[in-house]
XYZ file of C-alpha atoms in Angstrom:
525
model
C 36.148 -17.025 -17.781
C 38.499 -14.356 -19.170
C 38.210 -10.625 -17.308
C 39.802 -7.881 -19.490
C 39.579 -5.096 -17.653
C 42.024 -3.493 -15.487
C 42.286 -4.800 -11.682
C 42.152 -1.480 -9.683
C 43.009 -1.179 -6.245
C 40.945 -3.528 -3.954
C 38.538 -5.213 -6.892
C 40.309 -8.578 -6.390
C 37.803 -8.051 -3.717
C 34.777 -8.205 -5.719
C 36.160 -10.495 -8.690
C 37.158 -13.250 -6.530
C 37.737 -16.941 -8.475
C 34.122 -18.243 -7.129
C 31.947 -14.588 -7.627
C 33.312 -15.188 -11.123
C 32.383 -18.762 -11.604
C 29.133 -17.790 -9.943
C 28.925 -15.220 -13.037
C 30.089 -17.815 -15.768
C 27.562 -20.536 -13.933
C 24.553 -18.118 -14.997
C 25.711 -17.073 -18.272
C 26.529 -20.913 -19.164
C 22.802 -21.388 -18.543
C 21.195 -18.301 -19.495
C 23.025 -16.810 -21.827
C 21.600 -18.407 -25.211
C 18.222 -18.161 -24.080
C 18.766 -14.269 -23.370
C 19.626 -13.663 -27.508
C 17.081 -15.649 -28.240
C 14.643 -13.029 -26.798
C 16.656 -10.138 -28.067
C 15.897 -11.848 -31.808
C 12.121 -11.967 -30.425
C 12.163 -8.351 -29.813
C 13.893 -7.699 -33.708
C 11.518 -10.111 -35.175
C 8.361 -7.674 -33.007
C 9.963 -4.449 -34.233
C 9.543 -6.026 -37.560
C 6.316 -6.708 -37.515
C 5.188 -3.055 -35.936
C 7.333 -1.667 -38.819
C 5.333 -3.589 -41.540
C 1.644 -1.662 -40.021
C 1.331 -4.055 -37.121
C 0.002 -2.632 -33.709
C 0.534 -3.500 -29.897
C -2.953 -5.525 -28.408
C -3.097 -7.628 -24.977
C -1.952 -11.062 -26.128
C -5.097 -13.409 -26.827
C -2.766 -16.436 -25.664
C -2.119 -15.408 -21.882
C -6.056 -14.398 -21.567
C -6.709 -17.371 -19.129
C -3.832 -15.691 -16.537
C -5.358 -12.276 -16.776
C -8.604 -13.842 -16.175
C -7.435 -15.787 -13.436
C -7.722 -15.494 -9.451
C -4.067 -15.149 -7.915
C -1.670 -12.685 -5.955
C 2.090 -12.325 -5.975
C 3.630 -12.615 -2.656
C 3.415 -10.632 0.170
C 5.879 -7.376 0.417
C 8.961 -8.460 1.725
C 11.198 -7.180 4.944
C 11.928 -3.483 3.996
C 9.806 -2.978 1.120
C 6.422 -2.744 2.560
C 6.345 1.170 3.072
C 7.954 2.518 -0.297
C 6.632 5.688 0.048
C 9.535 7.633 -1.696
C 12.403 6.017 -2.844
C 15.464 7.945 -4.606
C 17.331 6.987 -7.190
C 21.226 7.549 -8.354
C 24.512 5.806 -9.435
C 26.622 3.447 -7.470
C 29.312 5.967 -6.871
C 30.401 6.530 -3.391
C 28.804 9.894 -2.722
C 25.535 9.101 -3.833
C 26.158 5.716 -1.483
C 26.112 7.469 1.567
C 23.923 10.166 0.571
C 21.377 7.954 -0.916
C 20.815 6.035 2.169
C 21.113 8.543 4.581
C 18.539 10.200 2.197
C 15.454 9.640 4.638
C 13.630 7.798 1.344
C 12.468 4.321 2.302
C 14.031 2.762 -0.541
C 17.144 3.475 -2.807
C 17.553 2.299 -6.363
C 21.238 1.464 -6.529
C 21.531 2.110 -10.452
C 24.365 0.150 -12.383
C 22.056 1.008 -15.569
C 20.958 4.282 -17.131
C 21.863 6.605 -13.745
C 25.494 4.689 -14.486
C 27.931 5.585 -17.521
C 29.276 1.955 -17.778
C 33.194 1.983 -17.339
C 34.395 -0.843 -16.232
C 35.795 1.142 -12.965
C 32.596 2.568 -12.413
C 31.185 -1.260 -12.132
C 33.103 -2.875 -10.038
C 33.930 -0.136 -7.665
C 29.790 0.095 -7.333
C 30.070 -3.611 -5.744
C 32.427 -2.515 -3.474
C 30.286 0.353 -2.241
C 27.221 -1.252 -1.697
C 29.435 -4.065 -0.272
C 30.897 -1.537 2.046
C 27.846 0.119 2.988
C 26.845 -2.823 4.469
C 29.532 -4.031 5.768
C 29.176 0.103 7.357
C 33.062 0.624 6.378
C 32.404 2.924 3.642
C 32.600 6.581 5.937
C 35.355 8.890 3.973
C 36.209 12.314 4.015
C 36.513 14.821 0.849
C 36.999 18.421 0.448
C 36.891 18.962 3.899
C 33.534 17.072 4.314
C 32.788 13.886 5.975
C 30.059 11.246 4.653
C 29.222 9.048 7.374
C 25.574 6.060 7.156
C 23.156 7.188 10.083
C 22.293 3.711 12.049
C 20.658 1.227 10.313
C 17.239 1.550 11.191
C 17.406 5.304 9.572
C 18.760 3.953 6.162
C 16.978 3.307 3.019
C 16.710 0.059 1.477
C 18.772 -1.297 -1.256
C 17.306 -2.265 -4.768
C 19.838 -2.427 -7.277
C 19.028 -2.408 -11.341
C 21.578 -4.339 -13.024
C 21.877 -3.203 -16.929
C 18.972 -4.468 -19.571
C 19.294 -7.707 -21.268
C 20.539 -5.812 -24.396
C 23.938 -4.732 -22.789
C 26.964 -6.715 -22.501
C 29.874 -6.715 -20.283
C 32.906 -6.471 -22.898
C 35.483 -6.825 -20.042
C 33.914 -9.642 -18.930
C 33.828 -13.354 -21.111
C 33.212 -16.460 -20.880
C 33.449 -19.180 -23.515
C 35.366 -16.177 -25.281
C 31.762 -14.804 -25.578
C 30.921 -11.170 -23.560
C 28.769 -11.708 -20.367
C 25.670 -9.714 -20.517
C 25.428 -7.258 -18.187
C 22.363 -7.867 -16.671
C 23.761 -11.295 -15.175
C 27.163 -9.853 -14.353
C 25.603 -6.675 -12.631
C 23.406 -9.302 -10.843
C 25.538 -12.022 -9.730
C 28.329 -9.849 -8.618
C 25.643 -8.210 -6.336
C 23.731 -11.610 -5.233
C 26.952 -13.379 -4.886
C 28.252 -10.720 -2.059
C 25.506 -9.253 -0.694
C 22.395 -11.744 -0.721
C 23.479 -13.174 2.602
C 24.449 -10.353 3.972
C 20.897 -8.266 3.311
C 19.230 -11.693 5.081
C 21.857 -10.740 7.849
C 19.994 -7.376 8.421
C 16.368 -8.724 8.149
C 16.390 -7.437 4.668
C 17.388 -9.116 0.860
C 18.790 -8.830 -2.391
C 16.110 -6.978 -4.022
C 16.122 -5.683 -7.809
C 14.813 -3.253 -10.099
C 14.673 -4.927 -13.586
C 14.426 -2.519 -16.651
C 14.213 -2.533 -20.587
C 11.612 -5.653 -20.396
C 9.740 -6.072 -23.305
C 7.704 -9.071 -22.623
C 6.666 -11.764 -19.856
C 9.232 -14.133 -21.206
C 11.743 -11.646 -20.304
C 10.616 -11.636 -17.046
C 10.358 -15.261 -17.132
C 14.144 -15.903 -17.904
C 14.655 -13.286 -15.148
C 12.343 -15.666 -12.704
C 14.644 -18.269 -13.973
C 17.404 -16.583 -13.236
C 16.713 -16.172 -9.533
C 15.164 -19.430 -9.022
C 18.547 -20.869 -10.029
C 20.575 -17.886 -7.971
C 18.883 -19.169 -5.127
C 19.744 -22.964 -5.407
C 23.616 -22.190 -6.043
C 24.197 -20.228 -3.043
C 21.812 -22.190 -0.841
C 19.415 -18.552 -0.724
C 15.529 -19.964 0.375
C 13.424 -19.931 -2.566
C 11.561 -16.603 -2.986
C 13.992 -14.398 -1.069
C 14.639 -12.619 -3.953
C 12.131 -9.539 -4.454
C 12.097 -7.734 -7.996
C 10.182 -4.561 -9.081
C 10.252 -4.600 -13.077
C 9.894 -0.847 -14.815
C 7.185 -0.685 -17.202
C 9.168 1.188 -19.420
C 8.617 0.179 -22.633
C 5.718 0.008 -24.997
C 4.793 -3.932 -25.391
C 5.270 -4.058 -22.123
C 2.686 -2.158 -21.026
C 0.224 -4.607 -22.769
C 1.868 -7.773 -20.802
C 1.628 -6.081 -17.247
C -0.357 -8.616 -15.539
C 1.522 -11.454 -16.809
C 5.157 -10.073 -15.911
C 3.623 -9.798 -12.653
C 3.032 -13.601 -12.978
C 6.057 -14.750 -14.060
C 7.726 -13.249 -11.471
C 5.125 -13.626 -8.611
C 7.154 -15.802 -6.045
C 9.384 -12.960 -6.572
C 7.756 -9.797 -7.428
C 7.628 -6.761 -5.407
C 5.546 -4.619 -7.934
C 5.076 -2.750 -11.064
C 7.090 1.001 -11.678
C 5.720 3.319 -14.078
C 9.365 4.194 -16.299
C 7.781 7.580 -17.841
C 10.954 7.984 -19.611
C 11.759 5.039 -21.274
C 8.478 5.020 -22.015
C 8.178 7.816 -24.011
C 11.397 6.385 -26.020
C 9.881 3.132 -26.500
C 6.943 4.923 -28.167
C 8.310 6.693 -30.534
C 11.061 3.843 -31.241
C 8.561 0.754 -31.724
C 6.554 2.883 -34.173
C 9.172 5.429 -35.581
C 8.345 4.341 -39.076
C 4.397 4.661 -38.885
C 3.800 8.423 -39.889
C 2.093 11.279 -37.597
C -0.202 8.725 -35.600
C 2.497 7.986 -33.678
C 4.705 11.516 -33.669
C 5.000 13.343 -30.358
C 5.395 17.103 -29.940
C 8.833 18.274 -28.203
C 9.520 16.341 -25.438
C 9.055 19.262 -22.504
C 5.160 19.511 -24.160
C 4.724 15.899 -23.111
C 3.242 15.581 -19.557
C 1.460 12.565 -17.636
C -1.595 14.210 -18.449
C -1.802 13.151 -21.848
C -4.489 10.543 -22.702
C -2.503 7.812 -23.721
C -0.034 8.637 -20.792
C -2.676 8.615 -18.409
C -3.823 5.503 -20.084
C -0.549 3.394 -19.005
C -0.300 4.701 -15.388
C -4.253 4.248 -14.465
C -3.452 0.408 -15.874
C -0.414 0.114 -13.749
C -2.252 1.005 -10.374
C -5.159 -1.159 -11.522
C -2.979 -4.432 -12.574
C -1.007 -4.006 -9.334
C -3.373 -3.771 -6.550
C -5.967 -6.050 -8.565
C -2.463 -8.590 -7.411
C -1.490 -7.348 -4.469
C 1.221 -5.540 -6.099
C 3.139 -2.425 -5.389
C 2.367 0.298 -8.123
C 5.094 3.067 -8.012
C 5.266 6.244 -9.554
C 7.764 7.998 -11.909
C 10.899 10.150 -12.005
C 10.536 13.538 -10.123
C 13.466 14.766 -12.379
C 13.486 18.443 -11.361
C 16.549 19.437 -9.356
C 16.240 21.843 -6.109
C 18.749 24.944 -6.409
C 20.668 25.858 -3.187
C 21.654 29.158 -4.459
C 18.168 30.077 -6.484
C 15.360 30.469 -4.464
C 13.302 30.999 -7.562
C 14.745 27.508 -9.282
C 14.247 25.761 -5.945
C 10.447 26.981 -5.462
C 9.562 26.247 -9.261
C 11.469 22.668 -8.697
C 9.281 21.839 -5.186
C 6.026 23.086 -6.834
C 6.312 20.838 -9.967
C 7.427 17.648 -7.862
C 4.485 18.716 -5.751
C 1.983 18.576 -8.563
C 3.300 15.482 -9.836
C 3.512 13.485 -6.828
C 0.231 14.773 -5.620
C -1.408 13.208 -8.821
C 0.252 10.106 -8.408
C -0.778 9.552 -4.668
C -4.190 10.384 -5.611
C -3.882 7.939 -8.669
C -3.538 4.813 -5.998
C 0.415 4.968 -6.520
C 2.081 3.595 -3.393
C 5.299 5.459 -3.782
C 7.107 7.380 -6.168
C 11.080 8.294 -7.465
C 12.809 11.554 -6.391
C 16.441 12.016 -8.084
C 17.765 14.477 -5.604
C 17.810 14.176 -1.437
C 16.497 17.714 -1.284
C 13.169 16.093 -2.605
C 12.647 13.852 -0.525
C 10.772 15.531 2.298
C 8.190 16.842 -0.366
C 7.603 13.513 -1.683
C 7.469 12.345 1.283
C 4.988 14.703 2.806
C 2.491 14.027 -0.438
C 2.274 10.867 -0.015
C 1.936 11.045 4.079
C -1.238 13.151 3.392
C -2.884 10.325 1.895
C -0.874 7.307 3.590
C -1.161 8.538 6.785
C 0.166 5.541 8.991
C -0.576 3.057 6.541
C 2.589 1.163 4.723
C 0.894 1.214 1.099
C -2.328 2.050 -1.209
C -2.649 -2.247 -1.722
C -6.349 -1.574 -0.400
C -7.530 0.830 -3.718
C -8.136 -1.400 -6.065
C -8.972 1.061 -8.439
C -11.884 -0.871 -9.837
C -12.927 1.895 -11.807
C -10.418 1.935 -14.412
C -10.607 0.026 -17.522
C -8.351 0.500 -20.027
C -8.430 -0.694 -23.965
C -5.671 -0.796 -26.178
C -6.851 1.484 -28.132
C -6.225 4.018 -25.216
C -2.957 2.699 -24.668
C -2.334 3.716 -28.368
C -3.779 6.741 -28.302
C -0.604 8.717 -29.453
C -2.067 11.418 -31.853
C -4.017 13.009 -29.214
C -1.359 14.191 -27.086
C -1.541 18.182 -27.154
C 1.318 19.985 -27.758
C 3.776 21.917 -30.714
C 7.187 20.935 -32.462
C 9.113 24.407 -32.017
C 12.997 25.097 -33.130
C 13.052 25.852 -29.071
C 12.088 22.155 -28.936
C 14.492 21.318 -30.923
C 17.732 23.067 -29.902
C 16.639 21.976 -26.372
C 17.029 18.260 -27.775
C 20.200 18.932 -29.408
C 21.895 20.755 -26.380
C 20.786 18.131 -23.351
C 22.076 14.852 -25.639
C 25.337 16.634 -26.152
C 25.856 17.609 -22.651
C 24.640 14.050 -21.509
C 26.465 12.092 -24.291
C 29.672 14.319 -23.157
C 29.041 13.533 -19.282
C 28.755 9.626 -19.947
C 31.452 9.163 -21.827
C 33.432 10.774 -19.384
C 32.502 8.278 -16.693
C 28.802 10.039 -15.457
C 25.608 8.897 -16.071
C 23.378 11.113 -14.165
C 24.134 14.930 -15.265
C 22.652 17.650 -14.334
C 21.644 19.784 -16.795
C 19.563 23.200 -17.203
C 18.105 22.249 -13.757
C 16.549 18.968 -14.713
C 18.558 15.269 -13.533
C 18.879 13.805 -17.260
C 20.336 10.232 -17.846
C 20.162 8.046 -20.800
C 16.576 7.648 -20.974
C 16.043 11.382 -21.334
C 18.808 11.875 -23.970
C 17.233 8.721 -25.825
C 14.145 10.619 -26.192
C 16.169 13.448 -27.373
C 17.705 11.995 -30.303
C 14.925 9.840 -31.231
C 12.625 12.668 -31.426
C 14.486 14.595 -34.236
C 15.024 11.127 -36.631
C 11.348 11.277 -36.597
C 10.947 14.611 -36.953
C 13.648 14.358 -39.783
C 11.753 11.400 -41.356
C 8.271 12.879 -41.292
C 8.511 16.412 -43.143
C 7.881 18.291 -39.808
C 7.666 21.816 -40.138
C 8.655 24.028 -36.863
C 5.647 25.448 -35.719
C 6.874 29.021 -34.614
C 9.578 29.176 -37.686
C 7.538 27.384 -40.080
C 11.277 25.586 -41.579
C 11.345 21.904 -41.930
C 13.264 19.612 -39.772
C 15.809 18.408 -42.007
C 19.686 16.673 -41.886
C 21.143 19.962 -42.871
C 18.863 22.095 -40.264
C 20.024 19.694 -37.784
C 23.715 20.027 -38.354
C 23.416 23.921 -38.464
C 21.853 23.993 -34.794
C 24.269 21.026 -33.539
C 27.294 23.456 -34.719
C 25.351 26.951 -32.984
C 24.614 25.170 -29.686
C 28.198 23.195 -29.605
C 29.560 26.920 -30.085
C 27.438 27.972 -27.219
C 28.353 25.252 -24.716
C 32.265 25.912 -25.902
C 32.188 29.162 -24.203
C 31.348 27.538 -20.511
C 33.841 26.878 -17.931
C 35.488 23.444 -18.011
C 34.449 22.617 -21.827
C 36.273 18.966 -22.728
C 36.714 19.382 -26.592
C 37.759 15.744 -26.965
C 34.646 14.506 -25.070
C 32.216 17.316 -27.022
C 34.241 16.130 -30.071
C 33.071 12.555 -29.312
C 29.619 13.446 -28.316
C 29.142 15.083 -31.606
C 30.113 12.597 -33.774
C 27.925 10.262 -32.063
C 24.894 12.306 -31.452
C 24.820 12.524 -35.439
C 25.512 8.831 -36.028
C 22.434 8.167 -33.577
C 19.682 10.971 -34.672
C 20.815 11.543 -38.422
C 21.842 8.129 -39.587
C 19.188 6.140 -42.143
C 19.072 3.517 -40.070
C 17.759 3.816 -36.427
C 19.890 2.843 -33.546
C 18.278 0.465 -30.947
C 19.671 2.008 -28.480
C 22.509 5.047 -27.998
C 24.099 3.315 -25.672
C 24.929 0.676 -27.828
C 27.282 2.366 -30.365
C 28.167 4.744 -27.257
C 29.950 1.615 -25.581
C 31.610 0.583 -28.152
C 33.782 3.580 -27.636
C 34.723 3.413 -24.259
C 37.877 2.127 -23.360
């Protein structure tokens, strides 16, 4: 095994000769098996492409048909009431557990702009944190953990099976990041989460289908018997995030059901995966601008009513989306607006049968929190509401056209102005910015950019202009809103300059990026 990147100060630490042979151990085993699913998902995209459509797979009837459970909720994750999410960074470390939300999402993915120091300095603060030596002191402020029993719990999402780890190799091949964010976590800090009464626990995101989830299942299973870890200690919550996935709910929930800890509802993604997976198929699948999109459209209320259904029907955890509104200090008016819509959204979700949900911001935590009291009360969880009632088809799940809402130049300047910010932030090193009040990551800026190739590739006409969305339309605004932003305090023109060039390469390019991330990586150092 071959590392590449630079060894900053103390990451001998986390790269140690046997974490990294743990690492090569699991890509030596998993790694082929891991492209061959990435082909599966080509070969799918293919077939959508051609005038195929997404329908519950006839093969796997028997296991949706089938009497069984996953396992019980594990130490720490049986009240999930609110959990926050936010990158690995230091800051959020300590503020993130001290938070007061039952559950923290440690994110090495799209909360986290992958440089390689941002990685492995992310090990070392959860590391830290546990080990309670992480306290500092900046600007004249000190971050300290509360005790223990006042912290959130730890679940960490390593990066999708689609990302590698180019400073990372073995067999001269690059590790993918989902086994290198993994491992390095498992390998330091499995034993040491038994050690509190807790465990490694994981988000996983970008699945696309229950083999995914099996190779994960795999994965862990095999974790386990390397480091001597008892056999289902490993708890994993998987983000129904993208399209087919929504139709293979019950059986990711099997494949992983010695190891599951539930089901979250990944609005964003979501939303990406929609228009992605059928980007080629005309107006039944276009979406108005992406602030006109709530969870009360059908087909959105389609995929969460499922979720809480397939999860309780299990004895599953069903948790709710992204509160991405951000609380102002200094604006009353922001602040009120922000609490109100988190209010509204998290009401609806409680209501729904949701057992938690995902704030982005500590100062939203006490209003998630006191939602989902009103109907918890003392209970841990919602596991009792089955939610018989619901019954979705496919063709709800589909339902794309109905979704009410306008394509507006508003809408689209908006689109072009957050994925230049963002795309600026995260190649600078963060990936969770805040921008025009909202907490946008990669997700968000994916829908961004994926919305105007559509738009660009379906004659759309703006509705309160009346000009169509075309290439040269789209370089005209991308040159006015750049302008704009040049004018603000602490403009970077080389990372602007960057963002640009690959803002266009991802939303006005023929060909359709998988991801943004993708050619996005390839450029950092």
């Amino acid at each position: 095994m071959e590392i590449t990147g630079p060894m900053l100060d103390r990451f001998d630490e986390i790269l140690t000769p046997e974490a990294l042979a743990f690492v090569a151990a699991l890509q030596r085993e998993f790694g082929a098996r891991r492209l061959e699913l990435l082909d599966a998902r080509q070969a799918r995209q293919a077939e959508l492409s051609a005038g195929g459509l997404l329908d519950f797979l006839p093969e796997t009837k028997e296991i949706r048909e089938a009497d069984w459970q996953v396992a019980a909720p594990a130490p720490g994750l049986e009240d999930r009431r609110v959990e926050i999410t936010g990158p690995v960074d230091k800051k959020m470390t300590v503020n993130a557990l001290n938070s007061g939300a039952k559950v923290w999402l440690a994110d090495f993915e799209d909360a986290n702009s992958p440089l390689w120091e941002n990685c492995v300095a992310g090990h070392l603060n959860l590391r830290d944190a546990l080990d309670r030596t992480i306290d500092f002191e900046t600007g004249g402020k000190s971050y300290a953990l509360r005790p223990d029993a006042e912290l959130a719990t730890v679940v960490v999402r390593p990066r999708g099976w689609h990302l590698d780890e180019k400073h990372a190799q073995v067999d001269r091949q690059p590790v993918s990041g989902s086994l290198f964010d993994f491992a390095l976590y498992f390998f330091h800090c499995a034993q040491r989460q038994i050690d509190k009464g807790r465990g490694p626990y994981f988000y996983l995101p970008k699945i696309e289908s229950h083999l995914e989830a099996r190779l994960w299942n795999d994965v862990f299973t095999r974790a386990q018997e390397l480091l001597g870890i008892p056999y289902g200690t490993i708890r994993a919550t998987v983000l129904i995030e993208t399209y087919p996935a929504a139709f293979e709910m019950e059986e990711i929930l099997y494949e992983l059901r010695d190891h599951s800890a539930g089901l979250n509802a990944g609005r964003w993604d979501y939303l990406f995966s929609v228009i992605k997976k059928f980007r080629t198929r005309g107006r039944e699948f276009l979406l108005p601008e992406r602030n006109a999109v709530t969870m009360t459209a059908p087909f959105m209320r389609a995929y969460t009513e499922l979720l809480v259904r397939t999860c309780h029907k299990r004895g599953a955890h069903a948790i709710g989306g992204m509160a991405a509104f951000i609380p102002s200090r200094r604006d009353p008016e922001v602040n009120a607006v922000a609490l109100e819509k988190v209010r509204a959204d998290k009401t609806r979700e409680s209501n729904d049968g949701f057992d938690g949900s995902w704030v982005a911001h500590p100062d939203l935590v006490p209003v998630c929190r006191e939602v989902f009291d009103g109907v918890l009360g003392s209970r841990p969880n919602q596991l009792d509401r089955l939610r018989e009632d619901v019954s979705v088809s496919a063709a709800e799940l589909l339902a794309v056209s109905e979704t009410p809402g306008e394509i507006t130049e508003a809408g689209l300047r908006n689109n072009v102005d957050v994925a230049l910010r963002y795309l600026a932030a995260w190649m600078g090193g963060l990936g969770a910015a805040a921008i025009h009040n909202l907490m946008e990551d990669a997700a968000t800026a994916e829908i961004s950019r994926s919305q105007i190739w559509q738009w660009i590739h379906n004659d759309i006409t703006l509705a309160d202009t009346g000009a169509q969305v075309t290439k040269e339309l789209v370089e005209r605004i991308i040159s006015e809103e750049l302008a704009k932003i040049a004018q603000e305090p602490g403009y970077d023109e080389k990372l602007f300059g960057q963002a640009t060039e690959l803002f266009k390469e991802v939303a006005l390019d023929d060909d359709f990026a998988e991801f943004l991330t993708l050619p996005a990586y390839a450029q950092m150092p």
